[in-house]
PDB file of C-alpha atoms in Angstrom:
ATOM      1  CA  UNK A 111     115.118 119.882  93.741  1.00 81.00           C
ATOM      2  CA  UNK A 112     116.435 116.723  92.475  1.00 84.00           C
ATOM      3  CA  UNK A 113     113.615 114.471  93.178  1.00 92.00           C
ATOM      4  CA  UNK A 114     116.251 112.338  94.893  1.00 96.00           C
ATOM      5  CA  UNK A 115     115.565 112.407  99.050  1.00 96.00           C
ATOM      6  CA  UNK A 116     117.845 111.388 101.354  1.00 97.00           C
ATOM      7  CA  UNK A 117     117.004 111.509 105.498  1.00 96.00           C
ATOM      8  CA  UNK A 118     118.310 111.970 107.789  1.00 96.00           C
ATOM      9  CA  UNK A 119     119.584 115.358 106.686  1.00 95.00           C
ATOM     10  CA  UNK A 120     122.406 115.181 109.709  1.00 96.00           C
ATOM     11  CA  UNK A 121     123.494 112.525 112.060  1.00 97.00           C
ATOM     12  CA  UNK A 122     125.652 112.761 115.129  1.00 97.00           C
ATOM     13  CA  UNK A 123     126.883 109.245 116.824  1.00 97.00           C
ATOM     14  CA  UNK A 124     129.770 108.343 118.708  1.00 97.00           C
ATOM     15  CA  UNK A 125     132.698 106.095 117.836  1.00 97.00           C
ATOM     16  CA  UNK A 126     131.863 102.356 117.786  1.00 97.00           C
ATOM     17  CA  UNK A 127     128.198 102.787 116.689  1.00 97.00           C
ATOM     18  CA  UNK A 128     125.721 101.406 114.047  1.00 97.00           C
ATOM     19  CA  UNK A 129     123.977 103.790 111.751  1.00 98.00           C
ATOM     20  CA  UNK A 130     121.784 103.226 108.592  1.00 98.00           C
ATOM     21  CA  UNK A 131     121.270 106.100 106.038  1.00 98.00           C
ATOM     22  CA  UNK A 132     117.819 106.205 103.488  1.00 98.00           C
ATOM     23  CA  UNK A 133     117.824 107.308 100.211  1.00 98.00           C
ATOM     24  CA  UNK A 134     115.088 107.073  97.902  1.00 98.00           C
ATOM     25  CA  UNK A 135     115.736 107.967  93.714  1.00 97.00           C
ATOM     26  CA  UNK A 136     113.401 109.789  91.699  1.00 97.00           C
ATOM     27  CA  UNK A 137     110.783 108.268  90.414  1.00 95.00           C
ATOM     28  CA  UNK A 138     111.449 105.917  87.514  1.00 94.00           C
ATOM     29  CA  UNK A 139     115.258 106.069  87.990  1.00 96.00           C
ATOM     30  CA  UNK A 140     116.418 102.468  88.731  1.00 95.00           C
ATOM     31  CA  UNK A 141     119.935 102.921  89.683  1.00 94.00           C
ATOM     32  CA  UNK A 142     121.172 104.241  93.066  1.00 96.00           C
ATOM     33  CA  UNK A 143     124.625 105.307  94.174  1.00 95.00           C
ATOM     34  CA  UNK A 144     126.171 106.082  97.265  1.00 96.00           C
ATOM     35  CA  UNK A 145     129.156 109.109  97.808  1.00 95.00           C
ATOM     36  CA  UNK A 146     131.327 109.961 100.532  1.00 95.00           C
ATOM     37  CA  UNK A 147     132.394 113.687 100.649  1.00 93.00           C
ATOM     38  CA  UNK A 148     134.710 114.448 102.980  1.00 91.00           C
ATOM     39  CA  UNK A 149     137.652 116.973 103.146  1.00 85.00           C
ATOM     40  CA  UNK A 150     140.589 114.861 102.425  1.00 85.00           C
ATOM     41  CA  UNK A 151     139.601 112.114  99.880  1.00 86.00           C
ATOM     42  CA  UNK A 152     137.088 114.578  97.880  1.00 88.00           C
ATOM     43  CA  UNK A 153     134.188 112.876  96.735  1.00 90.00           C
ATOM     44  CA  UNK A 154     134.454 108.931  96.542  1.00 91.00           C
ATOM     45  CA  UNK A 155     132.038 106.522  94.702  1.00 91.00           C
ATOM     46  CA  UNK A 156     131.243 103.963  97.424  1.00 94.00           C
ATOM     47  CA  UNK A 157     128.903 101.006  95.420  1.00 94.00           C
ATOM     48  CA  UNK A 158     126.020 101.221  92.703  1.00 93.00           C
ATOM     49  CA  UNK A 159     122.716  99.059  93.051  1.00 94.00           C
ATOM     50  CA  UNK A 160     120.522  98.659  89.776  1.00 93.00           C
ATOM     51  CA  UNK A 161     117.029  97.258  90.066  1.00 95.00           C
ATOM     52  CA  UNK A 162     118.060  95.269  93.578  1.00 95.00           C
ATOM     53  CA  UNK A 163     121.015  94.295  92.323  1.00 94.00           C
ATOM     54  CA  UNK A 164     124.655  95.254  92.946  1.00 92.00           C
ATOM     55  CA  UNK A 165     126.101  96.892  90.013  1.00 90.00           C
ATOM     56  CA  UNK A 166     129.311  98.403  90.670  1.00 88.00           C
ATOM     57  CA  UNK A 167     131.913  98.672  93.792  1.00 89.00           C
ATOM     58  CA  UNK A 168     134.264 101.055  94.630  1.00 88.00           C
ATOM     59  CA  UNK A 169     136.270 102.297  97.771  1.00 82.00           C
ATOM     60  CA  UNK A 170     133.503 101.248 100.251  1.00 91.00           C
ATOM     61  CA  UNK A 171     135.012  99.622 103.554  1.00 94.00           C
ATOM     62  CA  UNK A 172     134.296  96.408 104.776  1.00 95.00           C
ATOM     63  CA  UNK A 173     132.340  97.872 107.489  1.00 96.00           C
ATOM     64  CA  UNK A 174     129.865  99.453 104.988  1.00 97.00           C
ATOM     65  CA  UNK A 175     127.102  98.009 103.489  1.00 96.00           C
ATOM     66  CA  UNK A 176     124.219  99.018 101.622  1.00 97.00           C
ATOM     67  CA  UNK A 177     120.790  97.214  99.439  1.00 97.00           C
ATOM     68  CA  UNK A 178     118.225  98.256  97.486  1.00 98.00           C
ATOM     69  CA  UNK A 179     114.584  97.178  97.878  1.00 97.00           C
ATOM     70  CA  UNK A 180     112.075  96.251  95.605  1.00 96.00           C
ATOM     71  CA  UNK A 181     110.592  99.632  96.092  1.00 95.00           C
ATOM     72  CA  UNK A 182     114.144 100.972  94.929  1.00 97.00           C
ATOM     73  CA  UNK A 183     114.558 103.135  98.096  1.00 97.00           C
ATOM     74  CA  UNK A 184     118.571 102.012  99.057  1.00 98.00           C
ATOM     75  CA  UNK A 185     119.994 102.022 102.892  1.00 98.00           C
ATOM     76  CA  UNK A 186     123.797 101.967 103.711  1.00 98.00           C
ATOM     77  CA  UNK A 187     124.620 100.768 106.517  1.00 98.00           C
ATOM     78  CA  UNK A 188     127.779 102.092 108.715  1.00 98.00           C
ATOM     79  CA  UNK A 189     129.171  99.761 111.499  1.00 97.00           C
ATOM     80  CA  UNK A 190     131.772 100.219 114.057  1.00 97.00           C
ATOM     81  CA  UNK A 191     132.054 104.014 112.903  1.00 97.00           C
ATOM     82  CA  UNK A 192     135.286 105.641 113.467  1.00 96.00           C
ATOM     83  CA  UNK A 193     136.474 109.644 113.627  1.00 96.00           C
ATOM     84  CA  UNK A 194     137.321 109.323 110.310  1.00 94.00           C
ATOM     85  CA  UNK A 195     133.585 108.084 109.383  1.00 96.00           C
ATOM     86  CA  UNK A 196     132.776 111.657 109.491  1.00 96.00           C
ATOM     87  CA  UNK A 197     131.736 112.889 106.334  1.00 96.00           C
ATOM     88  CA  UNK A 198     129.133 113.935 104.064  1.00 95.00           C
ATOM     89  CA  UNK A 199     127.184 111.363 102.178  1.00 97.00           C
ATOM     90  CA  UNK A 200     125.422 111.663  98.980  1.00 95.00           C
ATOM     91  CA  UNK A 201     122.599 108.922  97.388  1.00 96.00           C
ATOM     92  CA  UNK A 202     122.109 109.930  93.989  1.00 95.00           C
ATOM     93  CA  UNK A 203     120.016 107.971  90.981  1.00 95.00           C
ATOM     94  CA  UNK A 204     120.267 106.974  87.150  1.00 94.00           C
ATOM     95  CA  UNK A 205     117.452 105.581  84.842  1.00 93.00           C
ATOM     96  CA  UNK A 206     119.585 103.088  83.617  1.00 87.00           C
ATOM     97  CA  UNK A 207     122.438 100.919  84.733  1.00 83.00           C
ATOM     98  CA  UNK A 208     125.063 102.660  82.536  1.00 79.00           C
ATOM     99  CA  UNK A 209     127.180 104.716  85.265  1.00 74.00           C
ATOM    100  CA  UNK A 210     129.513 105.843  83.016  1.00 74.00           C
ATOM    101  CA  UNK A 211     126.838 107.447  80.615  1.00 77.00           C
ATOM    102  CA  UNK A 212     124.032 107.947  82.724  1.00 84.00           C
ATOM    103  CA  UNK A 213     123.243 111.323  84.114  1.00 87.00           C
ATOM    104  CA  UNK A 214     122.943 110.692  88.057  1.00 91.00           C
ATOM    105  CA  UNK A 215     120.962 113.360  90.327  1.00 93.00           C
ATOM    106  CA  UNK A 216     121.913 113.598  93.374  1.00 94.00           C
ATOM    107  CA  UNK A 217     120.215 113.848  96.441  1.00 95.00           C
ATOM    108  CA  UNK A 218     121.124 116.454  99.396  1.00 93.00           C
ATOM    109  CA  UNK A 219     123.427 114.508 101.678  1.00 95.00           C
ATOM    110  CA  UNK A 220     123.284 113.375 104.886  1.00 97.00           C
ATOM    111  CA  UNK A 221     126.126 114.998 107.234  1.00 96.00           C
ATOM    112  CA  UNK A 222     127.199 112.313 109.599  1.00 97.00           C
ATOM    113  CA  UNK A 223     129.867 113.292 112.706  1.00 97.00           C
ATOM    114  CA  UNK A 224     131.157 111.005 114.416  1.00 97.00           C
ATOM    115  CA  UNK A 225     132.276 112.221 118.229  1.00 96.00           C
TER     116      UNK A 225
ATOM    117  CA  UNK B 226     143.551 103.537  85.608  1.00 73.00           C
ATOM    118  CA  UNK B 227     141.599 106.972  85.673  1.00 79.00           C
ATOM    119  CA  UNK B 228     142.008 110.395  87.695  1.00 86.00           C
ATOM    120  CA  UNK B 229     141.064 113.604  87.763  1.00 92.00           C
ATOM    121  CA  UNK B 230     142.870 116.549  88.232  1.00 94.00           C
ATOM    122  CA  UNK B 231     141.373 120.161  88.940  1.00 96.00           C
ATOM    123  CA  UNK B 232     144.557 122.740  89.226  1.00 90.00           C
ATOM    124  CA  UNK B 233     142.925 125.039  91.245  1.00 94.00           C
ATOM    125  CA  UNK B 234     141.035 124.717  94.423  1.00 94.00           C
ATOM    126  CA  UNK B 235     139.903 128.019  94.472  1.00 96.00           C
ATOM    127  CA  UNK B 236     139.154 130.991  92.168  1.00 97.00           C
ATOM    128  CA  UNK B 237     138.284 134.366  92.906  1.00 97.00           C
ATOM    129  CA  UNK B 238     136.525 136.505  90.324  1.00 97.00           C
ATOM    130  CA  UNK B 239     134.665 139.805  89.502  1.00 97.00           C
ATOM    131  CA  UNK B 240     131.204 139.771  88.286  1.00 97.00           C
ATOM    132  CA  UNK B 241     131.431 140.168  84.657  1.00 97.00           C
ATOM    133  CA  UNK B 242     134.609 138.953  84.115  1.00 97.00           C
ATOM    134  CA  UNK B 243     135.772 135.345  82.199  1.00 97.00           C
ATOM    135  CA  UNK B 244     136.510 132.297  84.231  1.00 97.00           C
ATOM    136  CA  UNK B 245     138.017 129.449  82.799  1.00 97.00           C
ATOM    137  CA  UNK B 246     138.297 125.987  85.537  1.00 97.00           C
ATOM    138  CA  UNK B 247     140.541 123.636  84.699  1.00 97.00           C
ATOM    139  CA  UNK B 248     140.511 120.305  84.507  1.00 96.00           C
ATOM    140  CA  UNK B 249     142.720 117.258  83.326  1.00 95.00           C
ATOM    141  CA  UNK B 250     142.156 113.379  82.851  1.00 92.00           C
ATOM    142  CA  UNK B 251     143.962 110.638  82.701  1.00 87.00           C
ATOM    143  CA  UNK B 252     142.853 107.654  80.901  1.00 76.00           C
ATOM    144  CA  UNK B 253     143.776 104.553  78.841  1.00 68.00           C
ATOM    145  CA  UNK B 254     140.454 103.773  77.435  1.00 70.00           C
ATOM    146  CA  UNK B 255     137.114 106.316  75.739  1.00 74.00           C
ATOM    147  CA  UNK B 256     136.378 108.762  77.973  1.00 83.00           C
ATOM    148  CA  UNK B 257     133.163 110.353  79.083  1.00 89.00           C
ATOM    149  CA  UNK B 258     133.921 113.623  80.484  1.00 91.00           C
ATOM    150  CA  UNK B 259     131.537 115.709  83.158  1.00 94.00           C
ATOM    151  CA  UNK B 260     130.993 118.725  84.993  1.00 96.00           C
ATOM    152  CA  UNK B 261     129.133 118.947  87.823  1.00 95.00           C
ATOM    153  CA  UNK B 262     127.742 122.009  90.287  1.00 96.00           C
ATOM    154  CA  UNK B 263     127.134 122.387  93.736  1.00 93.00           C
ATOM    155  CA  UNK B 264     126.119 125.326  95.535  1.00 92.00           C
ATOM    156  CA  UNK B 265     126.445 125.619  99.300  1.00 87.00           C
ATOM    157  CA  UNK B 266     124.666 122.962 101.395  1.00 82.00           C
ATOM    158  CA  UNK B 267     123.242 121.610  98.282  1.00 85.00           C
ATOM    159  CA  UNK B 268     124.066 117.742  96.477  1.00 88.00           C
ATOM    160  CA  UNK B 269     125.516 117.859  92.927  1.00 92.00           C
ATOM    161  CA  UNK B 270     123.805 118.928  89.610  1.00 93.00           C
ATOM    162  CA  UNK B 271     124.993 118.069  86.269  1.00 93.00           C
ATOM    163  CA  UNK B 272     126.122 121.371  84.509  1.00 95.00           C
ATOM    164  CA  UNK B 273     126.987 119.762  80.941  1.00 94.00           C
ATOM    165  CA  UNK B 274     128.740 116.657  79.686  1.00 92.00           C
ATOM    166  CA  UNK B 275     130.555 115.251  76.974  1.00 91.00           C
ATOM    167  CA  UNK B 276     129.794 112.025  75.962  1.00 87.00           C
ATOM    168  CA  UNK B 277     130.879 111.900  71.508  1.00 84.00           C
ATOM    169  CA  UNK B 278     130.449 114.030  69.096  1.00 86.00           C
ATOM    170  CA  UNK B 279     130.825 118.045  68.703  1.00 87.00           C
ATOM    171  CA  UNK B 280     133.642 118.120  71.293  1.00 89.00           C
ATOM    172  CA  UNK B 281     132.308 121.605  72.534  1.00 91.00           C
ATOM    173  CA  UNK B 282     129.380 121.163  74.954  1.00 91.00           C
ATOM    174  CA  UNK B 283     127.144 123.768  76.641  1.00 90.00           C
ATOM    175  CA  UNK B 284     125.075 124.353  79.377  1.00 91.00           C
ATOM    176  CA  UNK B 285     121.847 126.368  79.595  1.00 83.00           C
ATOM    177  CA  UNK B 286     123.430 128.880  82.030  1.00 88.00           C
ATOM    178  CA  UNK B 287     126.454 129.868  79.605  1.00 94.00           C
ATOM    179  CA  UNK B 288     129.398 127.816  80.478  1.00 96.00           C
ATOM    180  CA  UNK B 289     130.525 125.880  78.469  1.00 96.00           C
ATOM    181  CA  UNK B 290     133.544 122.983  78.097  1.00 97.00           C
ATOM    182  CA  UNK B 291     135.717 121.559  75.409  1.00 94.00           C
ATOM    183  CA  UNK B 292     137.226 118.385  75.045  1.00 93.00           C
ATOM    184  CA  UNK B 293     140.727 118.043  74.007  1.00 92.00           C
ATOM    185  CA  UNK B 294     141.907 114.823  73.444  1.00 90.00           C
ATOM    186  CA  UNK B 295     145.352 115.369  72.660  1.00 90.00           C
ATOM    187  CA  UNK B 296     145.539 117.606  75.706  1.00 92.00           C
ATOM    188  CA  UNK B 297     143.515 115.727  77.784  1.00 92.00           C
ATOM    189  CA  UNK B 298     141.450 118.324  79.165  1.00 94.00           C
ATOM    190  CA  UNK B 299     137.669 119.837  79.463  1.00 96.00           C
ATOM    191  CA  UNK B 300     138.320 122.608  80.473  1.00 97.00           C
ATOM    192  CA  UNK B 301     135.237 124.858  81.803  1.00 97.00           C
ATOM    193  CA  UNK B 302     134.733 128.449  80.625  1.00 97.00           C
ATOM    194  CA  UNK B 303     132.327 131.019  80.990  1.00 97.00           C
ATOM    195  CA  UNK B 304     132.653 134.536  79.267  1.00 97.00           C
ATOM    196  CA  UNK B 305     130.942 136.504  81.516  1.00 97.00           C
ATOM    197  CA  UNK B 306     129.752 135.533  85.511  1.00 97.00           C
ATOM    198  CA  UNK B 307     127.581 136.084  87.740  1.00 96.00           C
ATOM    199  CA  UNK B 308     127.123 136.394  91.609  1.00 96.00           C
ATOM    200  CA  UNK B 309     124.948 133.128  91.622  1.00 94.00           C
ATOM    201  CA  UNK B 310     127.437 131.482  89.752  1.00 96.00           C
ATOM    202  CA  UNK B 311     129.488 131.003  93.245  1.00 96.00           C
ATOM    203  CA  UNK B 312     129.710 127.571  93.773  1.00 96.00           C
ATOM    204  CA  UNK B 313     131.903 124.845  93.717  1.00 96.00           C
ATOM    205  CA  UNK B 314     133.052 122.345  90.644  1.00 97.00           C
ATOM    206  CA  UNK B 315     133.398 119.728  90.352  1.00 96.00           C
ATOM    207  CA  UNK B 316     134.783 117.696  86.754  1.00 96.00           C
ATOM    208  CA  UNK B 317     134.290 113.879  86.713  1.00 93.00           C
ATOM    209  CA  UNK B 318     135.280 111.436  83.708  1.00 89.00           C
ATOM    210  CA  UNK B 319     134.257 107.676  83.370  1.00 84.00           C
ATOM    211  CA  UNK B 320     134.621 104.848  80.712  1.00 73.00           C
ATOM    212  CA  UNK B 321     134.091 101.862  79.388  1.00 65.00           C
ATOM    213  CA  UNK B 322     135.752  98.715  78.911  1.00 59.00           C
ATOM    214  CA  UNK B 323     139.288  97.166  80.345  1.00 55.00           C
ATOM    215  CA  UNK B 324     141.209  99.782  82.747  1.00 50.00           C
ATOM    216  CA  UNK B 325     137.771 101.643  83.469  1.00 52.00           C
ATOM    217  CA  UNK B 326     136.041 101.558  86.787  1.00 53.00           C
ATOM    218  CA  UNK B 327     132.443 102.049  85.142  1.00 63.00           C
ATOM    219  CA  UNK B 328     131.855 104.923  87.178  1.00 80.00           C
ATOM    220  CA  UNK B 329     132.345 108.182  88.248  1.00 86.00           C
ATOM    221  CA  UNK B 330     135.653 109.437  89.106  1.00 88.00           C
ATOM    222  CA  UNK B 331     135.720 113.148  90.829  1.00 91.00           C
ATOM    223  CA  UNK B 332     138.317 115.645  90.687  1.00 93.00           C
ATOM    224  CA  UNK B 333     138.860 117.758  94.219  1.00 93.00           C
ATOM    225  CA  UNK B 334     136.528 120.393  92.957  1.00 95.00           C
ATOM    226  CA  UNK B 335     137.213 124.347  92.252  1.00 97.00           C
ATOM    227  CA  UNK B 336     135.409 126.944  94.383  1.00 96.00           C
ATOM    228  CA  UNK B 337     134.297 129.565  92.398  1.00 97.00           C
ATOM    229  CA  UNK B 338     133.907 132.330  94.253  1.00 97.00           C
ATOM    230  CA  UNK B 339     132.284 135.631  92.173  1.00 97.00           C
ATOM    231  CA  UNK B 340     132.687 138.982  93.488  1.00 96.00           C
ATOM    232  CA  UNK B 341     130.493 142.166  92.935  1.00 95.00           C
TER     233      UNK B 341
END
């Protein structure tokens, strides 16, 4: 167990919808990131938010968003989902805000289909 | 730019044999090199990284991975596996500075499948 939790554990919504995904880091770990895992593009860093604030970007669609909270727990948000939405997503969490030295544990995923 | 190549997506193995995962990087600036686990319907755990220093790391399971700059690999090897070693793997470099993206970038993981 990675201390990192992530609900819901598997969502199923159709094409056109609105769904938000939770993740909360272990405790004392101020970063979170957010992952896409899916079977074509492999596993994709989508943004970074450290201490409320956004730290990093990277392939994350217009149609995604995501925040932190004071409380550190993080949401991302998925509009207008499409077929190709469908994917597994991964929160994970740093202490610090160094990414690229930072161990991150990762939390379980949340499976989300789109139909 | 950076990427990550794994050149296999799958391995089959016996228990108790060697395994070696490959693993190549591109990149025009330091590197910080990882490998990562993840066992079936499970998120990612950090197996061992490579961050300066000795350039061969370990892990407290027994693989281990060497960074080769002038080859620009880290590769992962472990001499002798196990049934719970099935899983898949995943390598991941970042860096800092110009030409990085600052975070994590994953290769298209290895499935290690072990075999009694």
């Amino acid at each position: 167990d990675s201390g990192v939790t992530q609900t819901p554990k598997h969502l199923i919504t159709a094409t056109g919808q609105r769904v938000t995904l939770r993740c909360s880091p272990r405790s004392g770990d101020l970063s979170v990131y957010w992952y896409q895992q899916s079977l074509d593009q492999g596993l994709q860093f989508l943004i970074q938010y450290y201490n409320g604030e956004e730290r990093a970007k990277g392939n994350i669609l217009e149609r995604f968003s995501a925040q932190q909270f004071p409380d550190l727990h993080s949401e991302l948000n998925l509009s207008s989902l499409e077929l190709g939405d469908s994917a597994l997503y991964f929160c994970a969490s740093s202490v610090g805000a160094l990414a690229y030295t930072d161990t991150q544990y990762f939390g379980p995923g949340t499976r989300l289909t789109v139909l | 730019a950076q990427s990550v190549t794994q050149l296999d997506s799958q391995v089959p193995v016996f228990e108790e044999a060697p395994v070696e995962l490959r693993c190549n990087y591109s990149s025009s600036v330091s590197v910080y090199l990882f490998w990562y686990v993840q066992y079936p319907n499970q998120g990612l755990q950090l197996l061992l990284k490579y961050l300066s220093g000795s350039t061969l790391v370990e892990s407290i399971n027994g693989f281990e991975a060497e960074f080769n700059k002038s080859q620009t690999s880290f590769h992962l090897r472990k001499p002798s596996v196990h049934i719970s070693d099935t899983a898949e793997y995943f390598c991941a470099v970042s860096g800092s500075g110009p030409g990085s993206q600052g975070n994590l970038i994953f290769g298209k993981g290895t499935k290690l499948s072990v075999k009694p």
